[in-house]
Structures are given as C-alpha cells and as structure tokens.
Coordinates of C-alpha atoms in Angstrom, one line a residue:
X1 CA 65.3 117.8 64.6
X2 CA 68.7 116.3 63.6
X3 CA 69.0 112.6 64.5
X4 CA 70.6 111.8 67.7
X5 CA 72.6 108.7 66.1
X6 CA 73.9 110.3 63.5
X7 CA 77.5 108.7 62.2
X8 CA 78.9 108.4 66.3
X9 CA 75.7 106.9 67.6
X10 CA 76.3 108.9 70.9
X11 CA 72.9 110.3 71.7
X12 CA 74.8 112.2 75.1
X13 CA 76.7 114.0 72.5
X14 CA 73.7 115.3 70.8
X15 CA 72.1 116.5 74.0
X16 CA 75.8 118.2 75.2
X17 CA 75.5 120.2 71.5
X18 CA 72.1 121.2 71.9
X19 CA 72.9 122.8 75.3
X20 CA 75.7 124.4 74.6
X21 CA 74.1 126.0 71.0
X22 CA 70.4 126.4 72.1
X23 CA 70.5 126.6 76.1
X24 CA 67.2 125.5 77.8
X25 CA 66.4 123.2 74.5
X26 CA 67.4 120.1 76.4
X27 CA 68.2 119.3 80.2
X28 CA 71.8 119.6 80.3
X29 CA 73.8 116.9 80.9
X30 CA 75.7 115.5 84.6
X31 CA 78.7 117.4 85.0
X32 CA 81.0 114.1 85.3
X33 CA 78.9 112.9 82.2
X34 CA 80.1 115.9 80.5
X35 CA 83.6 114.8 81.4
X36 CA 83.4 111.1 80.7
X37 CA 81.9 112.0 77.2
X38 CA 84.8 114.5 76.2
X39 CA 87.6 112.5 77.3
X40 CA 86.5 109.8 75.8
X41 CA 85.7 111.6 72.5
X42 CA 89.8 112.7 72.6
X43 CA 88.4 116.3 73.2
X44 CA 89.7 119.0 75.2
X45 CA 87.0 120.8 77.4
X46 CA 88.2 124.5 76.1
X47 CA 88.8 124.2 72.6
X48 CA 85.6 122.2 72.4
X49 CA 83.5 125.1 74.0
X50 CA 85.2 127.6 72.4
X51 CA 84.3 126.3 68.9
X52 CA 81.0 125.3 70.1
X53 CA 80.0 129.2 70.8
X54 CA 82.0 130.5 68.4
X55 CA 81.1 128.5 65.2
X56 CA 77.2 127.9 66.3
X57 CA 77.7 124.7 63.9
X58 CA 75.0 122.4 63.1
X59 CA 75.2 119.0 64.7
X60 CA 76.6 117.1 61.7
X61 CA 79.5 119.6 61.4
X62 CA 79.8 119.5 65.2
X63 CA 80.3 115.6 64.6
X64 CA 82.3 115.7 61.5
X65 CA 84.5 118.4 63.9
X66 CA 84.7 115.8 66.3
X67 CA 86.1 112.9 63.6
X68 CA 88.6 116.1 62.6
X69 CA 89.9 116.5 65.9
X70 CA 91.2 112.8 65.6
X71 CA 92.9 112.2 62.5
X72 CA 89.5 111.5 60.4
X73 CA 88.0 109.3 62.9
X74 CA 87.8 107.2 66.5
X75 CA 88.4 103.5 66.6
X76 CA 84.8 102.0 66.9
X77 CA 86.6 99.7 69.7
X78 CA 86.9 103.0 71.7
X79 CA 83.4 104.3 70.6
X80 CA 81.7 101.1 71.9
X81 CA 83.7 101.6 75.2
X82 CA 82.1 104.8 75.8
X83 CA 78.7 104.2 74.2
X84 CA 78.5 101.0 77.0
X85 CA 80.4 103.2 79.8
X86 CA 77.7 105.7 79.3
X87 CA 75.0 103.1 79.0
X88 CA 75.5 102.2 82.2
X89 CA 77.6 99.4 81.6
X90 CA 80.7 98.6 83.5
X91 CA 83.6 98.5 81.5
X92 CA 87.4 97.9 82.1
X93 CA 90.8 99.8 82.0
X94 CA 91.6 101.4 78.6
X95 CA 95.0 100.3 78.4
X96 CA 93.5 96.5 79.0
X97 CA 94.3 94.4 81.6
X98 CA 96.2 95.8 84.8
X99 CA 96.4 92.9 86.9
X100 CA 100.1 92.5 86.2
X101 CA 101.1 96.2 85.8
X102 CA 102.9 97.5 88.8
X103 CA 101.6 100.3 90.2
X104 CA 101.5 102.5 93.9
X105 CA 103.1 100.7 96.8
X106 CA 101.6 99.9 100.5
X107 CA 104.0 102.7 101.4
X108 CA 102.5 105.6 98.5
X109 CA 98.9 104.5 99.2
X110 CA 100.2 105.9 103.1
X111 CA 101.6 109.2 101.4
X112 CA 98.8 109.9 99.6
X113 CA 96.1 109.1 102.1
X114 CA 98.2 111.3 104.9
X115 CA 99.7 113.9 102.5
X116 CA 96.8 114.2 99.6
X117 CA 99.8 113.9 96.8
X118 CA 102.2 110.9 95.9
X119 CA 105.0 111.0 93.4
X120 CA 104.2 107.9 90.5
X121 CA 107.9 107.1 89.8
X122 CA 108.5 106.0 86.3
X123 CA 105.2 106.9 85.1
X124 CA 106.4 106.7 81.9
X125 CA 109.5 105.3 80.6
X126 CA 112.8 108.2 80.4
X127 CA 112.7 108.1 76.7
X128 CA 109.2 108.7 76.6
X129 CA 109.3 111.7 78.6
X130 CA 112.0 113.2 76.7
X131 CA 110.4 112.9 73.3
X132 CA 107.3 114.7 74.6
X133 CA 109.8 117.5 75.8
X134 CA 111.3 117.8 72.6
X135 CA 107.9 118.0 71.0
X136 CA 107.3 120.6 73.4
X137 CA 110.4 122.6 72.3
X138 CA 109.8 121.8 68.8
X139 CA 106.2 123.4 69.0
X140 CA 107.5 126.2 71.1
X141 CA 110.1 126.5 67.9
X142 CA 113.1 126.6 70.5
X143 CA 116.1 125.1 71.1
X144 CA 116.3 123.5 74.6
X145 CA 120.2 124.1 74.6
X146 CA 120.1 128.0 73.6
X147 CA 118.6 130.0 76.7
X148 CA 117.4 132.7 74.9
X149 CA 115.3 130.7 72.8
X150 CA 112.9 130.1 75.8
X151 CA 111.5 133.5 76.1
X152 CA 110.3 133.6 72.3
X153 CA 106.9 135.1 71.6
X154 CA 105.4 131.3 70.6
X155 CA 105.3 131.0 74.2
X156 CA 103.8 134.7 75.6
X157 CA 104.5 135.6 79.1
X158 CA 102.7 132.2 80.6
X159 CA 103.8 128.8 81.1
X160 CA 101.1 126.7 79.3
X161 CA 101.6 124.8 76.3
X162 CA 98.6 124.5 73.8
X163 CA 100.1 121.5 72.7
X164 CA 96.9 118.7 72.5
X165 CA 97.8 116.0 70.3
X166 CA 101.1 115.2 69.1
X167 CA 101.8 111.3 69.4
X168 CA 104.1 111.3 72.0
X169 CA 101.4 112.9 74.3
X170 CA 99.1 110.8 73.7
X171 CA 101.2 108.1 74.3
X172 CA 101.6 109.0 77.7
X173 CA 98.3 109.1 78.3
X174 CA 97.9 105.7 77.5
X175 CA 101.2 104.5 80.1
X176 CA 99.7 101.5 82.2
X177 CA 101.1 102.5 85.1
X178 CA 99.5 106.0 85.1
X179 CA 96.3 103.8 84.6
X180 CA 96.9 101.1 87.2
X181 CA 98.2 104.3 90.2
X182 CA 94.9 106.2 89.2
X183 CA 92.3 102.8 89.2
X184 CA 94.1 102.1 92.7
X185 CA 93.3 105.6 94.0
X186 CA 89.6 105.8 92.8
X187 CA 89.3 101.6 92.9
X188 CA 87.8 101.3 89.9
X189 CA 89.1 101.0 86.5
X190 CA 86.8 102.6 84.0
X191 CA 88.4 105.4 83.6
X192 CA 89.0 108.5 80.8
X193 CA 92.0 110.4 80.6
X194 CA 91.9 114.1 80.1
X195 CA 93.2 115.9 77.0
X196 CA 95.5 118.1 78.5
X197 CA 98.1 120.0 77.2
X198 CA 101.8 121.0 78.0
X199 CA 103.9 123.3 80.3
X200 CA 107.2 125.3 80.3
X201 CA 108.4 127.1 82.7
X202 CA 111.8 129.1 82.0
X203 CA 113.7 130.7 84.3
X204 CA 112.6 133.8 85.3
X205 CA 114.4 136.8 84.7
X206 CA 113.7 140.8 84.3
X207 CA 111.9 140.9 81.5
X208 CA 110.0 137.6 82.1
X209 CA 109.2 137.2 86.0
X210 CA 107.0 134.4 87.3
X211 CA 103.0 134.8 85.4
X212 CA 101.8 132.2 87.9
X213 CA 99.5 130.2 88.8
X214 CA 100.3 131.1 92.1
X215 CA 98.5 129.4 95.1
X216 CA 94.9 128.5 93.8
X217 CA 92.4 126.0 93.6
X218 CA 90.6 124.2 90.8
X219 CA 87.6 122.9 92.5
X220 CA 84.8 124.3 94.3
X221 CA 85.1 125.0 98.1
X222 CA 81.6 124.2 98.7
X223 CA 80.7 121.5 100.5
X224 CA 80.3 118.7 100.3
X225 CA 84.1 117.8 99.7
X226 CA 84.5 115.2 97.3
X227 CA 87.3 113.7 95.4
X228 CA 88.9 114.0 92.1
X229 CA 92.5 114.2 91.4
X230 CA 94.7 116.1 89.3
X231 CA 98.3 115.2 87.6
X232 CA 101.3 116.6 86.4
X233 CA 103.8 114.4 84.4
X234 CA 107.9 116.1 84.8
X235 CA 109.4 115.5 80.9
X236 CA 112.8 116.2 82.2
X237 CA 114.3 116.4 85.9
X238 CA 112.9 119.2 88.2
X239 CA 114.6 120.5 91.3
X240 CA 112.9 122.4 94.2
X241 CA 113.9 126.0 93.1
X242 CA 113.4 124.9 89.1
X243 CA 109.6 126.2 89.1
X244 CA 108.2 122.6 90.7
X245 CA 104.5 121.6 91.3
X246 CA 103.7 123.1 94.6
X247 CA 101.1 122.5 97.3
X248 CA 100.4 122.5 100.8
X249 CA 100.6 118.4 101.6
X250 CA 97.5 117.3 104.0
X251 CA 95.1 120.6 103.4
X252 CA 92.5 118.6 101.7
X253 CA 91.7 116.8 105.4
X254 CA 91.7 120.6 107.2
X255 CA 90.1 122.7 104.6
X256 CA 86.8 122.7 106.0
X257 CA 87.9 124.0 109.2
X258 CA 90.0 125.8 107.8
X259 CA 87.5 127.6 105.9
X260 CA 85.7 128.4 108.9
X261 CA 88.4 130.9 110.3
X262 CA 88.6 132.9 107.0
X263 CA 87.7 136.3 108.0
X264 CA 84.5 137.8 106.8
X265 CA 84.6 139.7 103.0
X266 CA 88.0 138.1 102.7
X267 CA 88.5 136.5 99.8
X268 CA 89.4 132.7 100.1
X269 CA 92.2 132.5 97.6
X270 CA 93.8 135.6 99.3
X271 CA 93.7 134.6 102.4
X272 CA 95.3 131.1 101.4
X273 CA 98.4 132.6 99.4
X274 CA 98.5 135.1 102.6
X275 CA 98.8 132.3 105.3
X276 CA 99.6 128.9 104.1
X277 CA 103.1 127.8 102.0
X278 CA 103.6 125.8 99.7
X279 CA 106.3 122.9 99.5
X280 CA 107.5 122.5 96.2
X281 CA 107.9 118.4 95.0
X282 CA 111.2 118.0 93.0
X283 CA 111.1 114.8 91.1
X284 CA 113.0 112.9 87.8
X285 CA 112.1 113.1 84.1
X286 CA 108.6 110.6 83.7
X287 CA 107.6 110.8 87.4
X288 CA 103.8 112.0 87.5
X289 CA 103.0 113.8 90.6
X290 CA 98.8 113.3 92.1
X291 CA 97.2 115.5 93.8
X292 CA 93.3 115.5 95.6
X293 CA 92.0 118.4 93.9
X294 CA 91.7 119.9 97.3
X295 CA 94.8 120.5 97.6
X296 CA 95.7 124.6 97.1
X297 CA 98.8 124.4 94.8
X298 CA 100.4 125.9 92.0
X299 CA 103.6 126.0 90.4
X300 CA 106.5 128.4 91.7
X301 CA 108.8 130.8 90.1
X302 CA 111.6 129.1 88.2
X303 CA 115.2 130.2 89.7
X304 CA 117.5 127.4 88.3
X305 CA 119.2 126.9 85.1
X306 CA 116.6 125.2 83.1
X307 CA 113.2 125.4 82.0
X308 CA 110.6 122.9 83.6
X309 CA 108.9 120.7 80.9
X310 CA 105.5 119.0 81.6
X311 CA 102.1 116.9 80.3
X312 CA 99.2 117.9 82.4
X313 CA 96.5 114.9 82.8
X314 CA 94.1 113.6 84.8
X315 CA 91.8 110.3 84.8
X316 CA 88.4 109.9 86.4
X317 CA 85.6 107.9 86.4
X318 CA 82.3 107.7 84.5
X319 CA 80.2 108.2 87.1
X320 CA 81.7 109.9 90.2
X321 CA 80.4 112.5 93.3
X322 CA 80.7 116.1 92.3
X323 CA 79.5 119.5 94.3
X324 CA 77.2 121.4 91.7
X325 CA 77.8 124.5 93.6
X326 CA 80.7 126.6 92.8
X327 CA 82.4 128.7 95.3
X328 CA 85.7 130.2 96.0

C-alpha cells in the first residue's frame, strides 16, 4: 500500500485517488469533502477526473501531478489550512481578515433573500477585470477590436473558456470582497474557491448561432433543497441583449411546488425552458453576479455588438448540506 502522507500529508487525498483508480477499495469520500479538498488543492473537478481515468497513475505521480498543476508546488501556509479545515478545525477567510472589507448591503442581503441572485458591484477592481479579458482574448489568439477574430476555431462553436490558471484569474479569486459577499451569504468564512475557467460569448450570427446553455439547472431537484451558490464575474460591461447571465429571480422558494405540476413523463428541464422566462441581469465590467443554485438560468443568445467576457467561480464551505440523490 502506498503511504497515505506521502510529500502533501493529505490522507483525504489518498482515499479520493484510490476511489477514483480502484472503486470499492476505499469508502469514497463526502461529496462537499470532495469539493473542499480540490479547491483547496488549486484543482479543477474535470481536468482532475479526466486525468485520473485516463492516466490510471500511481499515487506519487498523482501527487507530483498535483504540485505540477501549481507551478512546482503549494504554499505549506495553504496546505496547513486545508489539512486543519479537513481535520475538523475551524479555520478563517483565505484572503485574511474581513472585518474591514466592505461587502453586501442591508439592501442586497433583501435582493438576494427575495430574488435568489444579487449583483456584487466592484467585485473586483476595473483594471482587474480587464486584464483577465485580455488574457482571455489572448488565449483565445483574438483580437477584441477585429470582429472576425471572435469566431476562430481556438474557440469551437461554445462559449466556455478552458482557461484555469493564468495570474490574473487567480487573482480574482482571491478579491476580498468576493470573499467577504460569499462568508455573508453562507455566514461563515472558511471557505474554498472553485477553479473555474472563462467565458466568451460573441455575437451570434449565421454561421455561429447561440450553442447554449439554455435554461438548465446544475444541482439536483431532489429534495431536500439545500443551498450552494454559483457566480459569474462580467470582465467587461454586459447589456441585456449582449448574451447576459439569465435566470428566473425567486424560483429557488417555488420549485418544489412547482415541481409538483410538471406533467407525468415530462421531462423537468423541458418543461422549464417551455414555461418559465428568463430575465437577463446586465451589469459593468468586475461586477460578479450570485446565484442559489436553484435557480434555473443560463446565458442568452448574444445580439449586440460585442462579445461577453467572463470568470466563472464559486466559494463554499468545508462542511456544508448536500442531497446525495441526483435528479432532474
């Protein structure tokens, strides 16, 4: 048996390898566990499974992937963070102290509770935003001024951006006040920030119309309802009719009776995109829009000028209630 501490000293992260490239040889882990130990590894959730059942590595190369994934290495300030976070231990904000970082007002906390979604303005500064949009260009190999640019093969017919680590991302993952809005919402600080990737939308047009997502969900429908949120960071203005974040505001406190009208042998999703719209949230470059993951959204076909550029994150908890059952 490979050691469990090897050169990380994460024994969870021993246990999530052995289920993933020998199921049944270990109780898997918690599902927010599983969450809390990838974020706070700097891992994305796809690429990790998709080398983990693709290269079948041993542990020490899965570990030694790991360090890859960041540069050669994670700061043993961070490691101890999540060791003790997954210990048990209650730990604080990331990004340090929030007690002075200004955050959600009396008036959002009212938005969000009535509406499920609230617009963080200034999320991150303007000039922040703006250099993860030209990284996002630059990865894309286009030019944000020449149009036809946008539609280049490095982007396919969809609007995500495999774009994981480049510094200005990550930057904005660490932006206080997207920490501070995010402990006010869950009231609690210990939290781990995805590693998400980019978007960009470009106008559509005959040869490229809209790919979606269209109205969905990303959470079971099962009950019992529980919450977790999900964010979308605008790196450069977005108007109503510019491809916006979408979603149907106050659905997360009628979906389950909602759900109870859905015909029989109807599928859920279908029946959503057939009988509920969307309002699309316009907002300016480094606002992040929240949303309760019960929320059905998507984004929306793009019929303005100019492309919509955006960082996808979201924070949770280390320990938080989850539905095992998966419907939808």
């Amino acid at each position: 048996m490979v050691a469990t501490t090897a050169s990380l000293g994460i024994e969870e992260l021993h246990t999530y390898w052995a289920d993933q490239c020998a199921p049944g040889s270990v109780t898997p882990l918690p599902q927010d566990v599983v969450k809390t130990l990838l974020a706070g590894l700097r891992l994305n959730v796809l690429e990790t499974l998709r080398y983990l059942h693709q290269e079948r590595p041993s542990y020490v190369q899965f570990e030694a992937w790991v360090c890859e994934r960041n540069n050669g290495g994670l700061q043993e300030a961070s490691l101890d963070r999540l060791r003790r976070a997954l210990a048990g231990e209650t730990v604080g904000a990331e990004v340090g102290d929030l007690d002075h970082v200004e955050g959600l007002s009396a008036d959002d906390l009212l938005h969000w509770h009535e509406h499920g979604y609230v617009i963080l303005r200034n999320a991150i500064s303007a000039e922040a935003a703006e250099t993860a949009e030209l990284a996002i260009y630059d990865f894309l190999q286009m030019d944000r001024h020449d149009p036809e640019s946008w539609y280049r093969q490095t982007l396919g017919h969809s609007i995500w951006v495999p774009l994981l680590r480049h510094p200005a991302l990550v930057a904005n993952r660490n932006a206080p006040r997207i920490h501070k809005a995010h402990a006010q919402l869950w009231g609690r600080e210990d939290l781990w920030v995805t590693i998400d990737q980019g978007g960009l939308n470009p106008p559509q047009r005959e040869k490229w119309p809209f790919p979606g997502p269209h109205l969905h969900w990303d959470a079971t429908l099962a009950e019992p309802h529980c919450l977790e949120m999900q964010g979308i960071v605008y790196l450069a203005d977005v108007a109503e009719d510019q491809g916006a974040f979408s979603c149907v505001p106050g659905f997360h406190r009628e979906l389950k009776q909602w759900l109870k009208g859905v015909p029989e042998g109807v599928n859920v999703h279908d029946h959503a995109r057939n009988t509920l719209t969307m309002k699309p949230i316009a907002a300016r470059r480094g606002d992040m829009i929240i949303w309760h993951h019960l929320l059905p959204h998507g984004s929306s076909p793009n019929r303005a000028q100019r492309p919509r550029v955006v960082q996808y994150m979201s924070l949770r908890p280390t320990r938080f209630a989850y539905t095992e059952e998966w419907t939808s």
